[in-house]
Amino acid sequence: MSTVHVGLPASVADGVGASPQRPDGRLKVSGQFAFSSDLWAQHMLWGATLRSPHPRARITAIDTGRAEAMAGVHAVLTQRDVPGAKTYGLEHADQPVLADGEVRYQGEPVAVVAADHPETARRALAAIRVDYEVLDPVVDASDALRPDAPWVHQGRDNVLRHVPIRKGEPDLRAEVVVTGVYEVGMQDQAFLGPESGLALPADDGGVDLHVATQWLHVDQQQVAAALGLPRELVRLTLAGVGGAFGGREDLSMQIHACLLALRTRRPVKMVYGREESFFGHVHRHPARMWYEHGADRDGRLVYVKARIELDGGAYASSSGAVAANAATLGIGPYDVPNVVMDSYVVYSNNPPCGAMRGFGAVQACFGYESQMDKLAAALGVDPVELRIRNALGTGDRMPTGQVVEGPAPVAELLRRVADRPPAPAGSEFPPGGTANTTRGDGVVRGVGYGIGIKNVCFSEGFDDYATARIRLELVGGVPAVLVHTAAAEVGQGLVTIQAQIARTELGVERVTIAPADVAVGSAGSSSASRQTYMTGGAVRAACQAVRRRLLARLPGSSGGPDNPVGGPDDGLVLDGGLVLDRDRTVLASVADLLGDEPIEETVEWRHRPTHPLDPVTGQGDAHVQYAFAAHRATVDVDVELGLVRVVEIVTAQDVGRAMNPRAVVGQIHGGTAQGLGLALLEEIQLDGGRVRNPSFTDYLLPTIMDMPPMHVDVLELADPQSPYGLRGVGEPPTISSTPAVVAAIRAATGAALPRVPVRPEHIALPQEPR
């Protein structure tokens, strides 16, 4: 690791920078962890959802009589039974709680039932009669943009958002010009834990919901609106989350379970099966992208022109923000003086798309990195050298005009992956795997590179904040810290990080993380690589507030507002339950200072402000922080059968500060695996708006046998604006790994490969996209 650290207080061993064992780790790997699907309550009913079989249709009649008359069925609800707001949504409330007159995608909820047994609930669904007038669906983003295209939503055209970016001169010429059209398929988050939760009606007329989610307070806001209840009567607690990757940022079963619980006055549990899960959450936006890169003979970029079309599916979700990311990050980590970018996201009758790891930057990176390889070939220069020649650096301006502040080690990351020794010759498993499909003939090796850029935290002027409540008290005579936030632990290790921060700031070994719920202020979403930055920042700030009050109790301290004791520069250290001076002399014990008077502080913490993009030029300081990662992929390809084996991946990433080095490396491995999946395997196959492969049998995922050896090089170049100098870690590995793998296949085969995932026929029978 290359290290540049900001100052840190001395602390106990398992503080910031250490790699303590995750408190949930052993439970998860041993099968003892309670996930949301494991919830149970006495007298519990089972909820189930009736979904549309059609991508687009009018509902002409619904008959629930037979279902309602069945023994063991306690409720059958349709849209007329929704007491509050009929629609919900993250950015726009355009998605019906239950279909109201028209269905806009296959799998849209039409009715819900509650029954004594899940099989009874399923039979009740089958007994509901729905008459549909089937309509022709809009299933292609480019077609949706045509002036004569049918509108998916009456009263508005299909353009959900258009984000233009204009920088410099729009009509320049260049000595060397390359163009390309690229496509990215619809990827699923493929988390293992299906959508699930338990709703319990309360005596005060409200409801308690235990659910696997990414954003408790936004769920609460939308659920309360649909139920027609004050927000304080809708109480959410985070249940065990079996992965998320963006797919739990939108609602799934939350409103439905609460409606059924309030109607029946019984607890209601809902658990989606795997097939239903494919219809129950958003996916990564499919993309079609047109790029034109112009450079001089020395390989300096003169201009980039691009058009990106994202298919948002039937409802908005977070598509507007995805389009903005694709636009603002769509030129890549390069210094380009002239940019014309147009990013569109449109409505269609395909399944809704929204947040997924990388959030618009993944699709764009495949486009611009493919272009950089094409430009390098046209110039006859090394693809890494071309990237370094145009690398973004500190003080450079993004296409939005925003100055890149803090470290931007784009060139350094590229050099590090390029300078690693090549992968050993041969491979334990050839293309085709252990089945020996490939015998060695026609196997060609290729090496490819990719580098990407990602924003961290929420952007465009969004009021992004997190809240933390810290309580320091004696428990059995020993100082102990209770950390309470609403931040969703979705598998990323946030519970571990919160405890590490508390230990570092307060010098106390015993730290407990309270269950995340809405009894404390919002922590925002577990997305945008933001939780360690935001909730970590809030925990740190709240701990510092507790520290000030604690040290104000030192003998001789007045504790007044002008007293420096307890401030960041007072020279005092909390370590091992003791208060020490600069010379490590013990001044007091934390236990003595606390006595019978606990100290509690709640802090709402914000990052530096961002600003909206200009709607015409796209100029503006829209982002908080940028993160960078580079990959080198080595592949063996059977060029006759089109089979690929990734032999090795080398990656380098600047994380600012490795808060938990082992967790950082785990995030980089996991993100790279998802990028490899998109490159070679993962796609939701659609036919006329219908999902053809809603199962883990037919939706192909990389397994441990598909993952190659990885070398991970972690840089720690502190960002002076962020807590501890940290930088968001989770998303960058997913962004640059996909183009690196595809570039390696191109190097081995010479095929253009303008679409991901790459399939065997694309190699054996290469073709251009339409």
GROMACS .gro file of N, CA, C and O in nm, residues 272-334:
model
  252
  272TYR      N    1  -4.055  -1.312  -0.131
  272TYR     CA    2  -4.059  -1.342  -0.274
  272TYR      C    3  -3.978  -1.469  -0.302
  272TYR      O    4  -3.873  -1.493  -0.240
  273GLY      N    5  -4.026  -1.547  -0.397
  273GLY     CA    6  -3.944  -1.654  -0.452
  273GLY      C    7  -3.843  -1.595  -0.549
  273GLY      O    8  -3.846  -1.477  -0.584
  274ARG      N    9  -3.751  -1.680  -0.597
  274ARG     CA   10  -3.646  -1.627  -0.684
  274ARG      C   11  -3.703  -1.570  -0.814
  274ARG      O   12  -3.663  -1.463  -0.857
  275GLU      N   13  -3.797  -1.640  -0.876
  275GLU     CA   14  -3.854  -1.586  -0.999
  275GLU      C   15  -3.924  -1.454  -0.974
  275GLU      O   16  -3.908  -1.358  -1.049
  276GLU      N   17  -4.003  -1.447  -0.866
  276GLU     CA   18  -4.074  -1.323  -0.836
  276GLU      C   19  -3.976  -1.210  -0.807
  276GLU      O   20  -4.003  -1.094  -0.837
  277SER      N   21  -3.863  -1.243  -0.748
  277SER     CA   22  -3.764  -1.140  -0.716
  277SER      C   23  -3.717  -1.067  -0.842
  277SER      O   24  -3.691  -0.947  -0.838
  278PHE      N   25  -3.708  -1.139  -0.953
  278PHE     CA   26  -3.666  -1.073  -1.077
  278PHE      C   27  -3.767  -0.966  -1.120
  278PHE      O   28  -3.730  -0.870  -1.188
  279PHE      N   29  -3.892  -0.981  -1.079
  279PHE     CA   30  -3.994  -0.881  -1.111
  279PHE      C   31  -4.014  -0.781  -0.997
  279PHE      O   32  -4.083  -0.681  -1.014
  280GLY      N   33  -3.955  -0.809  -0.882
  280GLY     CA   34  -3.982  -0.730  -0.763
  280GLY      C   35  -3.883  -0.619  -0.735
  280GLY      O   36  -3.900  -0.545  -0.638
  281HIS      N   37  -3.777  -0.607  -0.816
  281HIS     CA   38  -3.683  -0.498  -0.795
  281HIS      C   39  -3.631  -0.447  -0.929
  281HIS      O   40  -3.645  -0.512  -1.032
  282VAL      N   41  -3.572  -0.329  -0.924
  282VAL     CA   42  -3.518  -0.266  -1.045
  282VAL      C   43  -3.388  -0.335  -1.086
  282VAL      O   44  -3.329  -0.412  -1.010
  283HIS      N   45  -3.342  -0.305  -1.207
  283HIS     CA   46  -3.222  -0.365  -1.261
  283HIS      C   47  -3.130  -0.256  -1.316
  283HIS      O   48  -3.165  -0.138  -1.316
  284ARG      N   49  -3.012  -0.297  -1.365
  284ARG     CA   50  -2.924  -0.200  -1.431
  284ARG      C   51  -2.981  -0.161  -1.566
  284ARG      O   52  -3.029  -0.246  -1.641
  285HIS      N   53  -2.974  -0.031  -1.598
  285HIS     CA   54  -3.029   0.018  -1.724
  285HIS      C   55  -2.953  -0.039  -1.844
  285HIS      O   56  -2.830  -0.025  -1.852
  286PRO      N   57  -3.023  -0.101  -1.938
  286PRO     CA   58  -2.959  -0.129  -2.067
  286PRO      C   59  -2.923   0.004  -2.134
  286PRO      O   60  -2.991   0.105  -2.115
  287ALA      N   61  -2.818   0.000  -2.213
  287ALA     CA   62  -2.770   0.124  -2.275
  287ALA      C   63  -2.729   0.100  -2.419
  287ALA      O   64  -2.679  -0.007  -2.455
  288ARG      N   65  -2.753   0.202  -2.500
  288ARG     CA   66  -2.698   0.209  -2.635
  288ARG      C   67  -2.624   0.342  -2.645
  288ARG      O   68  -2.681   0.447  -2.610
  289MET      N   69  -2.500   0.340  -2.691
  289MET     CA   70  -2.413   0.458  -2.683
  289MET      C   71  -2.341   0.481  -2.815
  289MET      O   72  -2.287   0.386  -2.874
  290TRP      N   73  -2.341   0.605  -2.857
  290TRP     CA   74  -2.268   0.647  -2.976
  290TRP      C   75  -2.154   0.739  -2.932
  290TRP      O   76  -2.177   0.841  -2.864
  291TYR      N   77  -2.031   0.706  -2.970
  291TYR     CA   78  -1.915   0.786  -2.931
  291TYR      C   79  -1.833   0.826  -3.054
  291TYR      O   80  -1.820   0.748  -3.149
  292GLU      N   81  -1.779   0.945  -3.047
  292GLU     CA   82  -1.682   0.993  -3.146
  292GLU      C   83  -1.569   1.062  -3.070
  292GLU      O   84  -1.592   1.158  -2.995
  293HIS      N   85  -1.448   1.009  -3.088
  293HIS     CA   86  -1.329   1.067  -3.024
  293HIS      C   87  -1.237   1.124  -3.132
  293HIS      O   88  -1.206   1.055  -3.230
  294GLY      N   89  -1.195   1.248  -3.111
  294GLY     CA   90  -1.100   1.311  -3.200
  294GLY      C   91  -0.971   1.344  -3.127
  294GLY      O   92  -0.975   1.396  -3.014
  295ALA      N   93  -0.857   1.315  -3.190
  295ALA     CA   94  -0.727   1.339  -3.126
  295ALA      C   95  -0.628   1.392  -3.229
  295ALA      O   96  -0.648   1.377  -3.351
  296ASP      N   97  -0.520   1.453  -3.179
  296ASP     CA   98  -0.413   1.491  -3.270
  296ASP      C   99  -0.320   1.372  -3.292
  296ASP      O  100  -0.338   1.265  -3.232
  297ARG      N  101  -0.218   1.391  -3.376
  297ARG     CA  102  -0.130   1.279  -3.410
  297ARG      C  103  -0.048   1.231  -3.291
  297ARG      O  104   0.002   1.118  -3.292
  298ASP      N  105  -0.033   1.315  -3.191
  298ASP     CA  106   0.039   1.275  -3.070
  298ASP      C  107  -0.049   1.201  -2.970
  298ASP      O  108  -0.003   1.161  -2.864
  299GLY      N  109  -0.177   1.186  -3.005
  299GLY     CA  110  -0.267   1.114  -2.918
  299GLY      C  111  -0.335   1.198  -2.813
  299GLY      O  112  -0.399   1.144  -2.722
  300ARG      N  113  -0.323   1.329  -2.823
  300ARG     CA  114  -0.393   1.416  -2.728
  300ARG      C  115  -0.538   1.431  -2.773
  300ARG      O  116  -0.567   1.467  -2.888
  301LEU      N  117  -0.630   1.405  -2.681
  301LEU     CA  118  -0.770   1.420  -2.713
  301LEU      C  119  -0.804   1.565  -2.742
  301LEU      O  120  -0.770   1.655  -2.665
  302VAL      N  121  -0.872   1.587  -2.854
  302VAL     CA  122  -0.917   1.721  -2.893
  302VAL      C  123  -1.064   1.738  -2.854
  302VAL      O  124  -1.103   1.843  -2.803
  303TYR      N  125  -1.144   1.636  -2.879
  303TYR     CA  126  -1.286   1.644  -2.844
  303TYR      C  127  -1.343   1.505  -2.825
  303TYR      O  128  -1.287   1.405  -2.872
  304VAL      N  129  -1.455   1.499  -2.758
  304VAL     CA  130  -1.537   1.378  -2.750
  304VAL      C  131  -1.682   1.420  -2.770
  304VAL      O  132  -1.729   1.516  -2.708
  305LYS      N  133  -1.750   1.349  -2.858
  305LYS     CA  134  -1.894   1.365  -2.876
  305LYS      C  135  -1.960   1.232  -2.843
  305LYS      O  136  -1.911   1.126  -2.883
  306ALA      N  137  -2.070   1.238  -2.770
  306ALA     CA  138  -2.134   1.113  -2.729
  306ALA      C  139  -2.284   1.132  -2.713
  306ALA      O  140  -2.332   1.242  -2.681
  307ARG      N  141  -2.355   1.025  -2.736
  307ARG     CA  142  -2.498   1.018  -2.709
  307ARG      C  143  -2.524   0.885  -2.639
  307ARG      O  144  -2.483   0.779  -2.687
  308ILE      N  145  -2.589   0.892  -2.524
  308ILE     CA  146  -2.619   0.773  -2.445
  308ILE      C  147  -2.770   0.763  -2.429
  308ILE      O  148  -2.835   0.860  -2.389
  309GLU      N  149  -2.823   0.645  -2.461
  309GLU     CA  150  -2.966   0.618  -2.442
  309GLU      C  151  -2.981   0.506  -2.341
  309GLU      O  152  -2.932   0.394  -2.362
  310LEU      N  153  -3.047   0.537  -2.230
  310LEU     CA  154  -3.070   0.441  -2.123
  310LEU      C  155  -3.218   0.404  -2.121
  310LEU      O  156  -3.304   0.492  -2.128
  311ASP      N  157  -3.246   0.276  -2.108
  311ASP     CA  158  -3.383   0.229  -2.099
  311ASP      C  159  -3.422   0.223  -1.952
  311ASP      O  160  -3.375   0.138  -1.877
  312GLY      N  161  -3.509   0.316  -1.910
  312GLY     CA  162  -3.550   0.321  -1.770
  312GLY      C  163  -3.662   0.227  -1.735
  312GLY      O  164  -3.695   0.214  -1.617
  313GLY      N  165  -3.723   0.163  -1.833
  313GLY     CA  166  -3.835   0.075  -1.804
  313GLY      C  167  -3.960   0.155  -1.773
  313GLY      O  168  -3.974   0.272  -1.807
  314ALA      N  169  -4.053   0.090  -1.703
  314ALA     CA  170  -4.189   0.144  -1.691
  314ALA      C  171  -4.202   0.261  -1.595
  314ALA      O  172  -4.293   0.343  -1.609
  315TYR      N  173  -4.113   0.269  -1.495
  315TYR     CA  174  -4.127   0.373  -1.392
  315TYR      C  175  -3.993   0.438  -1.363
  315TYR      O  176  -3.886   0.381  -1.391
  316ALA      N  177  -3.998   0.556  -1.303
  316ALA     CA  178  -3.880   0.643  -1.296
  316ALA      C  179  -3.771   0.590  -1.204
  316ALA      O  180  -3.653   0.599  -1.237
  317SER      N  181  -3.808   0.539  -1.086
  317SER     CA  182  -3.709   0.500  -0.986
  317SER      C  183  -3.606   0.612  -0.972
  317SER      O  184  -3.641   0.729  -0.957
  318SER      N  185  -3.477   0.580  -0.981
  318SER     CA  186  -3.370   0.680  -0.973
  318SER      C  187  -3.307   0.707  -1.108
  318SER      O  188  -3.192   0.750  -1.118
  319SER      N  189  -3.383   0.684  -1.215
  319SER     CA  190  -3.327   0.693  -1.350
  319SER      C  191  -3.271   0.831  -1.384
  319SER      O  192  -3.172   0.842  -1.457
  320GLY      N  193  -3.333   0.936  -1.332
  320GLY     CA  194  -3.282   1.069  -1.362
  320GLY      C  195  -3.141   1.089  -1.313
  320GLY      O  196  -3.056   1.147  -1.383
  321ALA      N  197  -3.111   1.039  -1.194
  321ALA     CA  198  -2.976   1.051  -1.140
  321ALA      C  199  -2.879   0.960  -1.215
  321ALA      O  200  -2.761   0.995  -1.233
  322VAL      N  201  -2.926   0.845  -1.261
  322VAL     CA  202  -2.841   0.756  -1.341
  322VAL      C  203  -2.802   0.824  -1.471
  322VAL      O  204  -2.685   0.819  -1.514
  323ALA      N  205  -2.898   0.890  -1.535
  323ALA     CA  206  -2.867   0.962  -1.660
  323ALA      C  207  -2.766   1.074  -1.635
  323ALA      O  208  -2.678   1.099  -1.720
  324ALA      N  209  -2.777   1.141  -1.521
  324ALA     CA  210  -2.681   1.247  -1.489
  324ALA      C  211  -2.542   1.190  -1.469
  324ALA      O  212  -2.442   1.249  -1.513
  325ASN      N  213  -2.532   1.077  -1.401
  325ASN     CA  214  -2.400   1.015  -1.384
  325ASN      C  215  -2.341   0.973  -1.517
  325ASN      O  216  -2.222   0.993  -1.544
  326ALA      N  217  -2.423   0.912  -1.602
  326ALA     CA  218  -2.374   0.870  -1.733
  326ALA      C  219  -2.322   0.990  -1.812
  326ALA      O  220  -2.222   0.980  -1.883
  327ALA      N  221  -2.388   1.104  -1.797
  327ALA     CA  222  -2.346   1.224  -1.870
  327ALA      C  223  -2.221   1.285  -1.810
  327ALA      O  224  -2.122   1.312  -1.881
  328THR      N  225  -2.222   1.309  -1.679
  328THR     CA  226  -2.110   1.382  -1.617
  328THR      C  227  -1.983   1.299  -1.610
  328THR      O  228  -1.873   1.355  -1.608
  329LEU      N  229  -1.997   1.166  -1.606
  329LEU     CA  230  -1.880   1.078  -1.599
  329LEU      C  231  -1.853   1.007  -1.731
  329LEU      O  232  -1.761   0.925  -1.739
  330GLY      N  233  -1.932   1.039  -1.832
  330GLY     CA  234  -1.933   0.961  -1.955
  330GLY      C  235  -1.816   0.982  -2.048
  330GLY      O  236  -1.806   0.913  -2.150
  331ILE      N  237  -1.726   1.075  -2.017
  331ILE     CA  238  -1.605   1.093  -2.097
  331ILE      C  239  -1.489   1.017  -2.034
  331ILE      O  240  -1.386   0.995  -2.096
  332GLY      N  241  -1.507   0.978  -1.908
  332GLY     CA  242  -1.404   0.902  -1.840
  332GLY      C  243  -1.307   0.990  -1.764
  332GLY      O  244  -1.320   1.113  -1.760
  333PRO      N  245  -1.205   0.930  -1.703
  333PRO     CA  246  -1.107   1.005  -1.624
  333PRO      C  247  -0.999   1.068  -1.711
  333PRO      O  248  -0.879   1.046  -1.690
  334TYR      N  249  -1.044   1.146  -1.809
  334TYR     CA  250  -0.954   1.205  -1.907
  334TYR      C  251  -0.975   1.356  -1.915
  334TYR      O  252  -1.087   1.406  -1.893
   0.00000   0.00000   0.00000
